[in-house]
XYZ file of C-alpha atoms in Angstrom:
772
model
C 0.087 0.234 -0.272
C 3.402 2.240 1.062
C 3.898 1.770 -2.865
C 1.341 3.016 -4.207
C 0.996 6.386 -1.616
C 4.519 7.183 -2.545
C 3.394 7.180 -6.587
C 1.077 9.889 -5.382
C 4.062 10.743 -3.058
C 6.293 11.721 -6.168
C 4.042 13.738 -8.038
C 3.031 15.982 -5.040
C 6.495 16.825 -4.967
C 6.549 17.739 -8.925
C 4.905 20.287 -7.867
C 6.445 21.725 -4.913
C 8.417 24.010 -7.382
C 4.455 24.801 -9.215
C 3.797 25.824 -6.011
C 6.399 28.004 -4.546
C 6.401 30.054 -7.716
C 2.931 30.725 -7.188
C 2.227 34.628 -5.737
C 0.453 34.804 -2.570
C -2.780 35.344 -4.307
C -2.566 33.025 -6.885
C -1.641 29.282 -4.176
C -5.022 30.876 -1.741
C -7.089 31.235 -4.725
C -6.698 27.820 -5.436
C -8.645 26.794 -2.372
C -11.495 28.870 -5.264
C -11.034 26.626 -7.941
C -11.163 23.469 -5.598
C -13.607 23.822 -4.469
C -16.095 24.889 -8.269
C -13.888 20.976 -9.811
C -15.934 19.746 -6.549
C -19.078 21.458 -8.060
C -18.532 20.647 -10.634
C -18.150 16.390 -10.019
C -14.624 15.530 -9.458
C -13.876 13.997 -6.631
C -11.093 14.809 -3.421
C -9.414 11.712 -4.798
C -9.111 14.149 -8.153
C -7.352 17.028 -6.200
C -5.592 14.936 -3.866
C -2.673 15.564 -5.339
C -2.845 19.364 -6.382
C -4.658 19.789 -3.087
C -1.769 18.641 -0.902
C 1.134 19.744 -2.947
C -1.271 23.595 -2.188
C -1.530 23.507 1.686
C 1.857 21.429 1.929
C 3.440 24.815 0.746
C 1.812 26.877 2.436
C 2.283 25.872 5.557
C 6.089 26.646 4.714
C 4.098 30.840 3.656
C 2.295 30.392 7.301
C 3.456 27.702 9.696
C 7.660 28.101 8.773
C 7.145 24.334 8.656
C 7.360 22.035 5.141
C 6.284 18.627 6.287
C 8.136 16.369 5.080
C 7.581 13.179 2.675
C 6.896 11.024 5.359
C 4.133 12.898 6.749
C 2.560 12.886 3.414
C 2.509 9.489 3.826
C 0.634 9.699 6.169
C -1.142 12.282 5.048
C -2.535 10.062 2.094
C -3.505 7.226 4.791
C -5.295 9.026 6.869
C -7.610 10.181 3.776
C -8.231 6.925 2.851
C -9.400 6.191 6.282
C -6.325 4.316 8.152
C -5.310 4.218 11.306
C -1.820 5.520 11.182
C 1.031 3.926 13.621
C 3.605 7.956 13.798
C 5.844 7.929 15.723
C 6.309 10.162 18.656
C 7.774 13.557 17.564
C 7.305 12.486 13.697
C 4.837 15.806 13.586
C 0.988 14.212 13.641
C 0.056 17.594 13.551
C 1.417 19.352 10.594
C 0.379 15.726 8.621
C -3.699 16.610 9.977
C -3.391 20.354 8.130
C -3.582 18.487 4.862
C -6.173 15.765 4.604
C -7.639 17.423 6.723
C -7.433 21.366 4.590
C -8.613 18.327 1.667
C -12.189 17.486 3.521
C -12.800 21.043 4.574
C -13.105 21.389 0.890
C -16.392 20.387 0.470
C -18.021 22.998 3.686
C -19.373 19.241 5.525
C -17.689 18.199 8.628
C -14.709 17.842 8.974
C -12.798 17.368 12.016
C -10.185 16.536 14.175
C -10.454 15.138 17.732
C -8.258 15.300 20.620
C -8.057 13.953 23.546
C -8.551 16.698 25.979
C -9.273 20.324 25.782
C -5.832 21.649 26.090
C -4.696 19.413 22.827
C -7.468 20.698 20.984
C -7.416 24.653 21.212
C -3.537 24.757 20.698
C -3.693 22.626 17.693
C -7.237 24.710 16.339
C -4.759 28.148 17.392
C -1.849 26.763 15.814
C -2.884 24.835 12.824
C -6.150 27.042 12.287
C -4.135 29.971 10.964
C -3.041 28.026 7.860
C -6.001 27.701 6.949
C -7.485 30.651 7.357
C -5.267 31.931 4.954
C -5.799 29.689 2.383
C -9.569 30.659 2.887
C -11.042 27.861 5.515
C -12.962 28.486 8.354
C -12.171 27.036 12.296
C -13.789 26.131 14.782
C -12.769 25.027 18.093
C -15.050 22.666 20.694
C -14.367 22.568 23.777
C -16.190 22.058 27.232
C -18.498 25.865 28.293
C -21.657 27.296 27.445
C -22.835 27.403 24.489
C -25.977 29.514 23.514
C -27.841 27.239 20.053
C -26.808 30.512 18.301
C -22.985 30.570 18.789
C -22.450 26.379 17.909
C -24.761 26.526 14.986
C -21.817 28.606 14.028
C -19.593 26.857 15.078
C -20.670 23.814 13.308
C -21.234 25.579 10.578
C -17.149 25.342 10.243
C -14.828 24.545 7.459
C -12.406 22.157 9.442
C -13.302 21.713 13.747
C -11.354 21.449 15.958
C -12.115 19.466 19.556
C -12.602 16.998 22.260
C -14.003 13.712 21.973
C -16.678 13.907 24.898
C -17.369 16.910 23.995
C -17.913 15.630 20.069
C -20.036 13.167 21.658
C -22.155 15.434 24.407
C -23.197 17.874 21.515
C -24.700 14.169 19.101
C -26.504 13.799 22.126
C -28.247 17.254 23.336
C -28.871 17.647 19.687
C -30.701 14.570 19.336
C -32.687 16.149 22.415
C -34.390 18.971 20.116
C -37.887 19.565 20.699
C -37.622 21.490 17.154
C -35.564 21.879 13.865
C -34.731 25.198 14.746
C -32.478 24.345 18.216
C -30.811 20.777 16.323
C -27.113 22.473 15.888
C -24.437 19.762 14.867
C -23.347 19.002 11.307
C -22.999 15.794 9.139
C -20.354 13.320 10.340
C -17.973 13.712 7.119
C -14.675 13.041 8.002
C -12.378 12.707 11.295
C -8.952 12.432 12.320
C -8.871 10.511 16.305
C -5.430 12.379 17.279
C -4.610 9.622 19.860
C -6.391 7.080 18.086
C -6.046 4.523 20.461
C -6.467 6.227 23.826
C -9.956 7.088 22.599
C -10.850 4.202 21.131
C -9.946 2.119 22.953
C -8.975 2.907 25.504
C -11.311 5.311 26.330
C -15.140 2.416 24.430
C -15.462 1.680 28.447
C -16.876 4.161 29.560
C -20.024 5.501 27.813
C -20.353 9.036 27.651
C -24.108 9.904 29.416
C -25.976 13.016 30.012
C -27.976 12.974 33.753
C -30.640 14.888 34.564
C -33.319 14.983 37.239
C -31.591 13.618 39.767
C -33.585 10.106 41.949
C -34.413 10.150 45.363
C -31.660 9.222 47.443
C -31.671 5.914 49.332
C -31.422 6.066 52.731
C -30.142 3.057 53.616
C -26.805 4.517 51.515
C -25.292 5.426 54.764
C -26.469 2.586 57.872
C -24.849 0.066 54.329
C -21.590 1.890 54.443
C -21.330 1.564 58.867
C -22.073 -1.639 57.783
C -18.700 -3.033 55.588
C -16.563 -1.569 57.820
C -17.269 -4.139 60.158
C -16.470 -7.419 57.032
C -13.252 -8.104 57.457
C -12.414 -10.407 53.306
C -13.289 -14.300 52.875
C -14.467 -14.314 56.079
C -17.048 -12.065 55.426
C -16.909 -11.706 51.179
C -14.490 -12.910 48.185
C -13.280 -11.398 46.164
C -12.623 -11.708 42.245
C -9.910 -9.518 41.569
C -9.558 -10.475 37.332
C -13.470 -9.873 37.016
C -13.360 -7.055 39.144
C -16.605 -8.443 41.409
C -17.257 -9.153 44.910
C -19.724 -11.242 47.265
C -20.364 -11.473 50.379
C -19.539 -14.923 51.701
C -22.363 -16.939 53.649
C -20.710 -15.380 57.530
C -20.938 -11.917 55.560
C -24.535 -12.636 55.101
C -25.388 -13.958 58.877
C -23.540 -11.138 59.098
C -25.666 -8.750 57.513
C -29.615 -10.378 58.776
C -28.289 -9.852 62.428
C -27.009 -6.220 61.876
C -30.142 -5.744 59.939
C -32.050 -7.018 62.333
C -33.848 -9.511 59.432
C -34.205 -12.261 57.943
C -34.331 -13.868 54.334
C -33.289 -10.166 53.407
C -32.219 -12.268 49.599
C -35.375 -13.018 49.207
C -37.417 -10.281 50.611
C -38.555 -8.578 48.183
C -39.324 -5.667 49.912
C -35.093 -5.676 50.937
C -34.122 -4.949 47.484
C -33.197 -1.675 48.322
C -31.278 -1.988 51.061
C -29.122 -4.946 49.314
C -28.552 -2.854 46.507
C -27.043 -0.488 48.919
C -24.859 -3.017 50.770
C -23.647 -4.204 47.630
C -23.112 -0.484 46.006
C -20.695 -0.087 49.248
C -19.072 -3.895 49.163
C -17.478 -2.495 45.662
C -16.910 1.004 47.477
C -15.013 -0.035 50.055
C -13.250 -2.982 47.632
C -13.372 -2.278 43.457
C -12.931 1.794 44.026
C -9.527 2.481 45.034
C -8.323 6.242 45.553
C -6.044 7.858 43.311
C -6.327 5.109 41.277
C -10.213 5.044 40.185
C -10.780 8.642 41.431
C -9.493 11.171 43.484
C -10.057 13.844 45.460
C -10.186 17.489 44.253
C -9.343 20.360 45.961
C -13.097 20.817 47.008
C -13.219 17.223 48.131
C -15.880 15.873 44.629
C -15.006 12.841 44.259
C -13.549 12.709 39.927
C -12.735 9.210 38.240
C -9.733 8.843 36.759
C -8.763 6.746 33.971
C -7.446 3.760 34.401
C -5.124 3.656 30.928
C -3.965 7.302 30.370
C -4.749 9.237 34.168
C -5.993 11.361 33.669
C -9.351 13.444 35.493
C -12.932 12.160 33.564
C -14.289 15.759 34.731
C -18.351 15.346 34.733
C -18.510 12.003 34.854
C -20.360 9.808 37.115
C -21.007 6.695 37.909
C -24.365 6.056 37.607
C -26.976 3.095 39.696
C -25.784 5.107 43.052
C -22.207 3.903 43.034
C -20.682 7.737 42.764
C -22.816 7.626 45.858
C -21.727 5.005 47.138
C -18.002 6.047 47.231
C -18.392 9.254 48.484
C -20.217 7.571 51.414
C -16.832 5.595 51.407
C -14.083 9.207 51.369
C -17.637 11.289 54.195
C -17.814 14.164 51.475
C -20.818 15.870 50.694
C -23.458 13.443 48.330
C -23.951 14.530 45.639
C -27.751 13.185 43.116
C -27.859 10.259 42.232
C -28.985 11.256 38.341
C -31.276 9.519 35.875
C -29.200 8.995 32.821
C -31.406 10.709 29.818
C -29.121 9.839 26.542
C -25.966 7.738 26.979
C -22.998 6.292 23.971
C -20.483 4.451 23.600
C -17.303 5.851 21.585
C -17.916 3.288 19.592
C -21.018 3.568 18.941
C -20.184 7.353 17.847
C -17.511 7.353 15.122
C -19.348 4.960 13.390
C -21.289 7.761 12.514
C -18.330 8.647 10.067
C -18.346 8.367 6.685
C -14.985 7.874 6.422
C -12.835 8.036 10.179
C -9.156 8.098 10.734
C -6.688 7.907 13.294
C -3.034 8.716 14.084
C -0.826 7.503 16.995
C 2.153 6.407 17.886
C 1.041 2.823 19.143
C -1.584 1.097 16.713
C 0.053 -1.835 15.867
C -0.506 -3.498 19.113
C -3.964 -3.378 18.637
C -4.662 -3.298 14.809
C -6.654 -6.194 15.060
C -8.935 -4.572 17.623
C -8.972 -1.914 15.242
C -10.007 -4.793 12.285
C -12.354 -6.388 14.536
C -14.320 -3.173 15.986
C -13.805 -0.459 14.219
C -13.220 -2.282 10.858
C -9.659 -0.431 10.278
C -6.617 -1.405 9.115
C -3.323 -0.057 10.355
C -0.199 1.509 8.724
C 3.215 2.188 9.557
C 4.533 4.818 8.486
C 8.452 5.596 8.136
C 10.259 7.677 10.838
C 11.632 10.685 8.878
C 15.214 10.059 10.365
C 16.518 6.840 12.231
C 15.292 6.354 15.648
C 18.500 5.448 17.837
C 17.134 5.430 20.981
C 18.266 2.962 22.806
C 15.980 -0.009 24.674
C 17.103 -1.178 27.548
C 15.162 -4.310 28.998
C 13.660 -4.664 31.752
C 15.098 -4.445 35.275
C 12.844 -7.475 36.669
C 13.929 -7.904 41.186
C 11.868 -10.236 43.620
C 10.180 -6.914 46.136
C 9.022 -3.852 45.466
C 11.685 -2.721 48.452
C 14.479 -3.995 46.097
C 13.398 -2.487 43.185
C 13.066 1.296 44.524
C 15.897 1.467 45.575
C 17.436 0.529 42.822
C 14.875 3.157 40.714
C 16.726 5.916 42.961
C 20.486 4.618 42.662
C 19.687 5.626 38.515
C 18.071 8.552 38.513
C 21.106 9.571 40.620
C 23.059 7.792 38.429
C 21.798 9.411 35.235
C 20.610 12.908 37.008
C 24.682 12.913 37.236
C 25.254 12.748 33.616
C 23.288 16.325 33.268
C 20.241 14.013 31.163
C 16.664 14.973 31.435
C 14.583 12.092 33.447
C 11.016 11.317 33.116
C 9.793 8.898 35.870
C 6.797 7.442 35.511
C 4.588 5.702 37.691
C 1.077 3.834 37.735
C -1.158 5.959 39.769
C -0.876 9.015 41.602
C 0.075 7.371 44.678
C 3.401 6.386 43.242
C 3.847 9.114 41.267
C 4.158 11.264 45.353
C 6.263 8.597 46.796
C 8.663 8.595 44.775
C 8.855 12.663 44.828
C 9.095 12.735 49.137
C 12.551 9.927 47.673
C 14.164 12.417 45.523
C 13.224 16.051 48.165
C 14.636 13.254 51.016
C 18.310 13.110 48.486
C 18.414 16.599 47.087
C 17.700 16.053 44.270
C 14.354 18.638 42.641
C 12.335 17.744 40.349
C 8.677 18.724 39.562
C 4.749 16.173 39.751
C 3.574 15.395 36.735
C -0.632 13.158 37.670
C -3.834 14.669 37.651
C -3.642 16.427 40.852
C -1.699 18.855 39.248
C -2.798 19.116 35.207
C -3.986 21.928 33.972
C -0.086 22.040 34.534
C 1.120 20.092 32.270
C 2.562 22.417 29.806
C 4.560 24.542 31.809
C 5.938 20.874 32.975
C 6.333 18.753 29.712
C 8.103 22.428 28.251
C 10.894 21.936 31.040
C 11.241 18.852 31.062
C 13.486 17.611 28.449
C 15.960 20.550 29.792
C 19.528 18.925 30.752
C 19.679 17.940 34.944
C 15.596 17.697 34.624
C 13.276 15.640 36.801
C 10.139 14.551 36.025
C 7.889 12.527 37.998
C 4.810 11.437 35.612
C 1.737 9.097 35.774
C 1.512 7.229 32.697
C 0.039 10.525 31.283
C 2.899 11.807 31.067
C 2.030 14.825 28.458
C 0.174 12.662 25.493
C 0.230 15.210 22.744
C 2.766 17.216 23.369
C 6.732 16.357 22.334
C 9.961 17.181 24.745
C 11.910 18.448 23.723
C 15.717 18.053 24.623
C 17.590 21.505 24.780
C 21.525 20.709 22.921
C 22.964 20.049 26.527
C 20.704 17.663 26.773
C 21.327 16.101 23.763
C 25.217 15.817 23.695
C 25.073 14.038 27.151
C 22.715 11.568 25.991
C 18.955 12.059 25.420
C 16.269 12.062 27.129
C 16.204 9.433 29.540
C 12.726 7.748 30.698
C 12.727 5.485 33.414
C 9.424 3.395 33.829
C 9.134 3.263 37.464
C 6.331 -0.698 37.571
C 5.529 -2.644 34.417
C 1.948 -0.452 33.873
C -1.064 -2.126 32.255
C -0.856 -2.169 28.719
C 1.975 -2.800 26.525
C 0.221 0.084 25.039
C 1.488 2.012 27.760
C 4.733 1.371 27.958
C 5.578 2.332 24.189
C 3.854 5.011 24.254
C 5.815 5.898 27.011
C 9.153 4.719 25.428
C 8.187 7.030 22.900
C 8.005 9.946 25.241
C 12.512 9.991 24.516
C 14.494 10.128 21.219
C 12.058 11.724 19.243
C 13.172 12.851 15.956
C 16.327 10.928 16.047
C 17.269 12.504 19.058
C 19.375 10.959 21.396
C 18.030 9.247 24.776
C 16.853 6.059 26.639
C 14.505 3.448 28.550
C 14.171 1.424 31.584
C 11.260 0.034 32.867
C 11.747 -1.237 36.711
C 9.865 -4.234 37.692
C 9.152 -6.686 40.744
C 6.704 -8.512 41.672
C 4.779 -7.077 43.898
C 4.044 -4.406 41.088
C 0.507 -3.362 40.221
C 0.007 -5.171 37.362
C 0.606 -8.698 38.948
C -0.767 -8.689 41.980
C -4.337 -7.684 40.074
C -3.717 -10.462 36.551
C -2.033 -13.194 38.449
C -1.024 -15.886 37.167
C -3.124 -19.682 37.225
C -0.092 -21.914 37.017
C 0.837 -25.224 39.676
C 4.273 -23.264 40.670
C 1.598 -20.952 42.055
C 4.746 -18.917 44.290
C 7.509 -21.134 44.264
C 8.907 -21.065 41.465
C 13.416 -21.671 43.439
C 14.154 -18.388 42.203
C 18.062 -19.713 41.931
C 20.768 -17.077 40.991
C 21.030 -18.203 37.579
C 17.425 -18.747 36.463
C 15.801 -15.842 38.397
C 16.222 -12.778 36.470
C 14.757 -14.214 33.372
C 11.484 -15.856 34.876
C 11.010 -13.189 37.083
C 10.128 -11.467 33.465
C 8.362 -13.999 32.120
C 5.817 -13.951 35.103
C 5.654 -10.589 35.190
C 5.685 -10.332 31.137
C 2.624 -13.233 31.794
C 0.804 -11.024 33.956
C 0.621 -7.952 31.733
C -0.635 -9.706 28.563
C -3.250 -10.585 31.192
C -4.140 -7.085 31.772
C -3.893 -6.443 28.548
C -6.747 -9.711 27.626
C -8.631 -8.424 30.330
C -9.205 -4.524 29.206
C -9.789 -5.817 25.706
C -12.960 -7.935 27.770
C -14.174 -5.296 29.359
C -13.742 -2.573 26.086
C -16.092 -6.182 23.800
C -18.241 -6.009 26.682
C -19.325 -2.096 26.563
C -19.438 -2.582 23.646
C -21.711 -6.034 23.406
C -23.638 -4.306 25.863
C -24.742 -0.927 23.763
C -25.584 -3.171 20.621
C -28.621 -2.836 21.219
C -29.050 1.129 22.617
C -27.500 1.788 19.994
C -30.451 -0.305 18.222
C -33.054 1.320 20.270
C -31.240 4.248 19.645
C -31.248 4.687 16.165
C -35.455 4.293 15.858
C -35.628 6.345 18.259
C -33.363 8.915 16.846
C -34.472 8.340 13.100
C -38.409 8.764 14.215
C -37.436 11.672 15.453
C -35.596 12.772 12.670
C -38.845 12.173 10.736
C -41.429 14.627 12.990
C -39.390 17.260 13.208
C -38.494 17.595 8.937
C -41.997 15.982 7.889
C -44.647 17.051 10.989
C -47.220 14.275 12.053
C -50.286 13.815 10.421
C -53.971 13.456 12.393
C -54.594 10.498 10.650
C -51.555 8.404 11.878
C -52.166 10.927 15.753
C -55.683 8.621 15.185
C -53.775 4.663 14.448
C -51.423 5.536 17.674
C -54.230 6.153 19.624
C -57.162 3.372 18.895
C -53.469 0.827 19.222
C -54.066 2.864 23.050
C -57.494 1.493 22.998
C -56.751 -1.566 21.675
C -53.935 -2.276 24.405
C -55.857 -0.755 27.623
C -58.763 -3.212 26.235
C -56.730 -6.657 25.581
C -55.170 -5.760 29.472
C -58.719 -5.671 30.919
C -60.920 -8.231 29.112
C -61.516 -9.773 31.699
C -62.978 -7.271 34.171
C -63.904 -4.369 31.907
C -66.496 -3.092 33.714
C -67.960 0.906 34.277
C -65.111 1.593 37.171
C -62.497 0.317 35.462
C -63.631 1.804 32.203
C -64.484 5.331 33.903
C -61.111 5.445 35.909
C -59.510 5.713 32.528
C -61.357 8.439 30.412
C -59.945 9.981 34.015
C -56.615 9.616 34.115
C -55.873 9.553 29.978
C -58.817 11.489 28.422
C -60.816 13.960 30.111
C -60.572 14.438 34.088
C -63.966 16.707 34.098
C -65.134 13.443 32.678
C -69.334 12.915 34.146
C -68.940 9.336 33.838
C -70.702 6.568 31.508
C -74.571 6.822 30.542
C -75.980 3.707 32.459
C -77.042 1.646 28.978
C -73.588 1.513 27.461
C -72.702 -1.813 25.950
C -69.853 -3.528 27.291
C -67.952 -4.609 23.729
C -64.822 -3.806 22.351
C -66.175 -1.617 19.206
C -68.312 -0.007 21.060
C -65.990 1.004 23.737
C -63.406 1.779 21.306
C -65.783 3.788 19.462
C -66.559 5.695 22.383
C -63.511 6.687 24.075
C -62.094 8.160 20.390
C -65.332 10.021 20.363
C -64.230 11.422 23.495
C -60.432 12.450 22.386
C -62.340 13.479 18.629
C -64.411 16.171 21.076
C -61.286 16.912 23.823
C -58.303 17.188 20.394
C -61.030 19.196 18.546
C -61.772 21.597 21.328
C -58.098 22.291 21.297
C -57.465 22.539 16.976
C -59.863 25.126 17.407
C -58.706 27.253 19.523
C -56.052 27.421 17.578
C -56.842 29.192 14.672
C -53.454 28.725 13.134
C -52.178 25.279 11.138
C -49.129 26.266 11.620
C -49.856 25.785 16.142
C -52.366 22.974 14.748
C -49.166 21.210 13.614
C -47.068 22.434 16.623
C -49.249 19.998 18.871
C -49.351 17.485 17.516
C -45.789 17.474 16.997
C -44.862 18.809 20.867
C -47.569 15.947 21.744
C -45.950 13.303 20.253
C -42.046 14.153 20.605
C -42.556 14.848 24.861
C -44.604 11.421 24.465
C -40.948 9.753 23.289
C -38.436 12.051 24.997
C -40.062 11.009 28.646
C -40.199 7.147 28.227
C -36.732 7.282 26.089
C -35.298 8.419 29.279
C -37.349 6.234 31.307
C -35.353 3.654 28.506
C -31.809 5.222 28.892
C -31.638 4.761 32.898
C -33.577 1.381 32.965
C -31.349 0.103 30.534
C -28.270 1.333 32.272
C -29.788 0.298 35.076
C -29.834 -3.252 33.594
C -26.028 -3.106 32.809
C -25.453 -3.232 36.000
C -27.691 -6.189 37.342
C -26.889 -8.679 34.375
C -23.468 -8.570 34.768
C -23.860 -10.393 38.255
C -25.749 -13.353 36.457
C -22.456 -14.385 35.152
C -21.472 -15.818 38.667
C -25.432 -17.974 37.517
C -23.679 -19.250 34.548
C -25.258 -17.034 32.306
C -24.284 -15.366 29.182
C -24.870 -12.067 29.950
C -24.966 -10.858 26.328
C -27.942 -12.583 26.307
C -29.818 -11.705 29.766
C -28.758 -8.518 28.735
C -30.577 -8.543 25.195
C -33.389 -9.792 25.592
C -34.609 -7.962 29.375
C -33.618 -5.103 26.768
C -36.258 -5.812 23.219
C -39.116 -6.317 26.785
C -37.582 -3.019 27.645
C -38.232 -1.739 24.733
C -41.760 -2.818 24.140
C -42.812 -1.441 26.317
C -41.762 1.722 26.450
C -43.346 1.637 23.098
C -46.367 1.048 24.184
C -45.822 3.949 27.030
C -45.389 6.009 23.860
C -48.710 5.137 22.511
C -50.710 5.720 25.743
C -48.431 9.401 26.479
C -49.682 10.471 23.486
C -53.307 10.016 24.352
C -52.433 11.773 27.699
C -50.680 14.650 26.401
C -53.238 15.246 23.470
C -56.201 14.416 25.471
C -54.914 16.789 28.925
C -52.590 19.234 28.248
C -53.909 23.165 28.241
C -53.495 26.002 25.869
C -52.795 29.612 27.261
C -51.740 32.221 26.055
C -49.387 34.219 27.610
C -48.721 37.935 27.997
C -47.635 38.584 23.996
C -50.649 36.388 23.984
C -48.724 33.633 22.244
C -50.162 30.802 22.886
C -47.982 28.511 25.257
C -48.745 24.279 25.935
C -48.736 23.264 28.790
C -48.491 18.978 29.321
C -49.427 16.810 32.288
């Protein structure tokens, strides 16, 4: 494939002199010419060579940077929809200018999506100059409150820089719009995902969820937390580390029943809420760990951590009361447990793009998963200069104490050589511990972790200076290059020192790539031990257990083998978690697509009165079916009062209780109520609006409940695996039942919205519709 791309590269190179001889105005005018050719039927492939040559020259004039041949190769692969592996420091940001400019010519939804607001804003401000110089508009969408008008203007931009979460939330909000005037998002035409493995894979287990009204807070949460603090592991509960499941033992159940003075808690339906809170508290205390899964910020608020990147997941909360159980564990303010209003996984969000591509320094390792999940091939782009970094084999130790001692000695040795050091830890807690050890040895340094992420740019900017030491979690300035100064280069370049085996091989490769950018010297080494977290969290099921004879000759190879195996298990478990998130979201995805499609049809075409009457009749027929054996005057009166007319005086004494008569009677009352409203609304637009709003409100109200129920169901279903049940089958089976119930409830609500709504004129004389 690269051979064919080199053919295109040669064509682009042959145009470089021609482009260089153009005046600024002539070069800028090419954008107008390219757009005209596209309007006349040519494709992006037809103009790729000339467009790339033009923007390449514009990069030189505006940015002072001329893309290397390998960057052009990467740019071609991105246009073709590949995930490209480009090593750290190879200029991915500049590479993206070429396909973004090309697709921006269509003015139809071209995105650069990255992991955080800082990178999105930095890249837009730096690279946006060249697009604007060439006559294309650029927008930036990062977290922040914008009006509908501002969002509409932003999404009209030819090229949009944004974050994965901002785009996802905007997509969900746009599909909650109650009118066309409230919709703002553009088409999903072309996207480049920066740090593709982090966005498309590592973030895939955390679906985007928009929360709405709070649930009623359980009174059992506090007392359940007190009970959990009395339990002892093994005796009262067992913890399955591999699957992150925790269970009460028989002893634990007896203690629970004694503590709450209630027998047979598991078998009594009245104790469902109590049992739920006990299990949530047990998970909060055993599974979710401070400074690994979450941190407490300056306001004592529980903020989730991305386990793979080490970054804060601000605004994200665990569902189904788990977040509140953690807050109770930490004795901080208990936030509202909000209902899920809308949700989507990153897998299904990014599959909406007509062309999706990505770039990362560590894509090859995950090529099989990119293919199975996104149907995306990975292509490796060669480096501009040979990589001369020295990757030293892992240094294994039996225990953590010996390892830490050797890490500090090694840091002192490298520091004495005046080389810059990036000291990488696996958690906030360990980064702070190494900081204390360096302070004890009077060694100055900086610390980069989720607690001081706001200073990331400044810390990384200084990380390449001679004699500097930067302690970092595995976030380690991903997306930014560490530039070394001349003194550091002569001393041997940046030294990446890993203090433990990382949970993912991709993470290790990403960290090694911080050193040796663009042919710079550098080195990397990881100090590991059998007490590293990845080993404890991913035990190996072998007969050898911990009784291996680690004699002086073979102990190092055996330890390496054991630790590497644990890392492989961790990688596999992460893959399984992503697979579970994807499999679980299939039902949600199908339902979401059906609901959003139906909403779009109603917003664009409205809904006819005939269709409304059909839905109303379906609702009446279902009511009769549910009460086929016991329909009487009392039941019918109650139904009419609750659904059609709260001023109803009662059924005539001579009424015949056969199905046809009942439906005709219900329909006549409904029609009378609807006609009253239609007569009040003299304007035909207002009449259509009444029908549209009544149906949309019914859909939205029950879709919100459906989304929340499906999120709750995920938590419940995973526990069925202990009963040897297929959780995917169970989840999809239950979700179909929920969907059918939702459709029925929507039809019932349409009847109520049209019958029981109230129309009132406001002080300006405008009609306002109020639904119950």
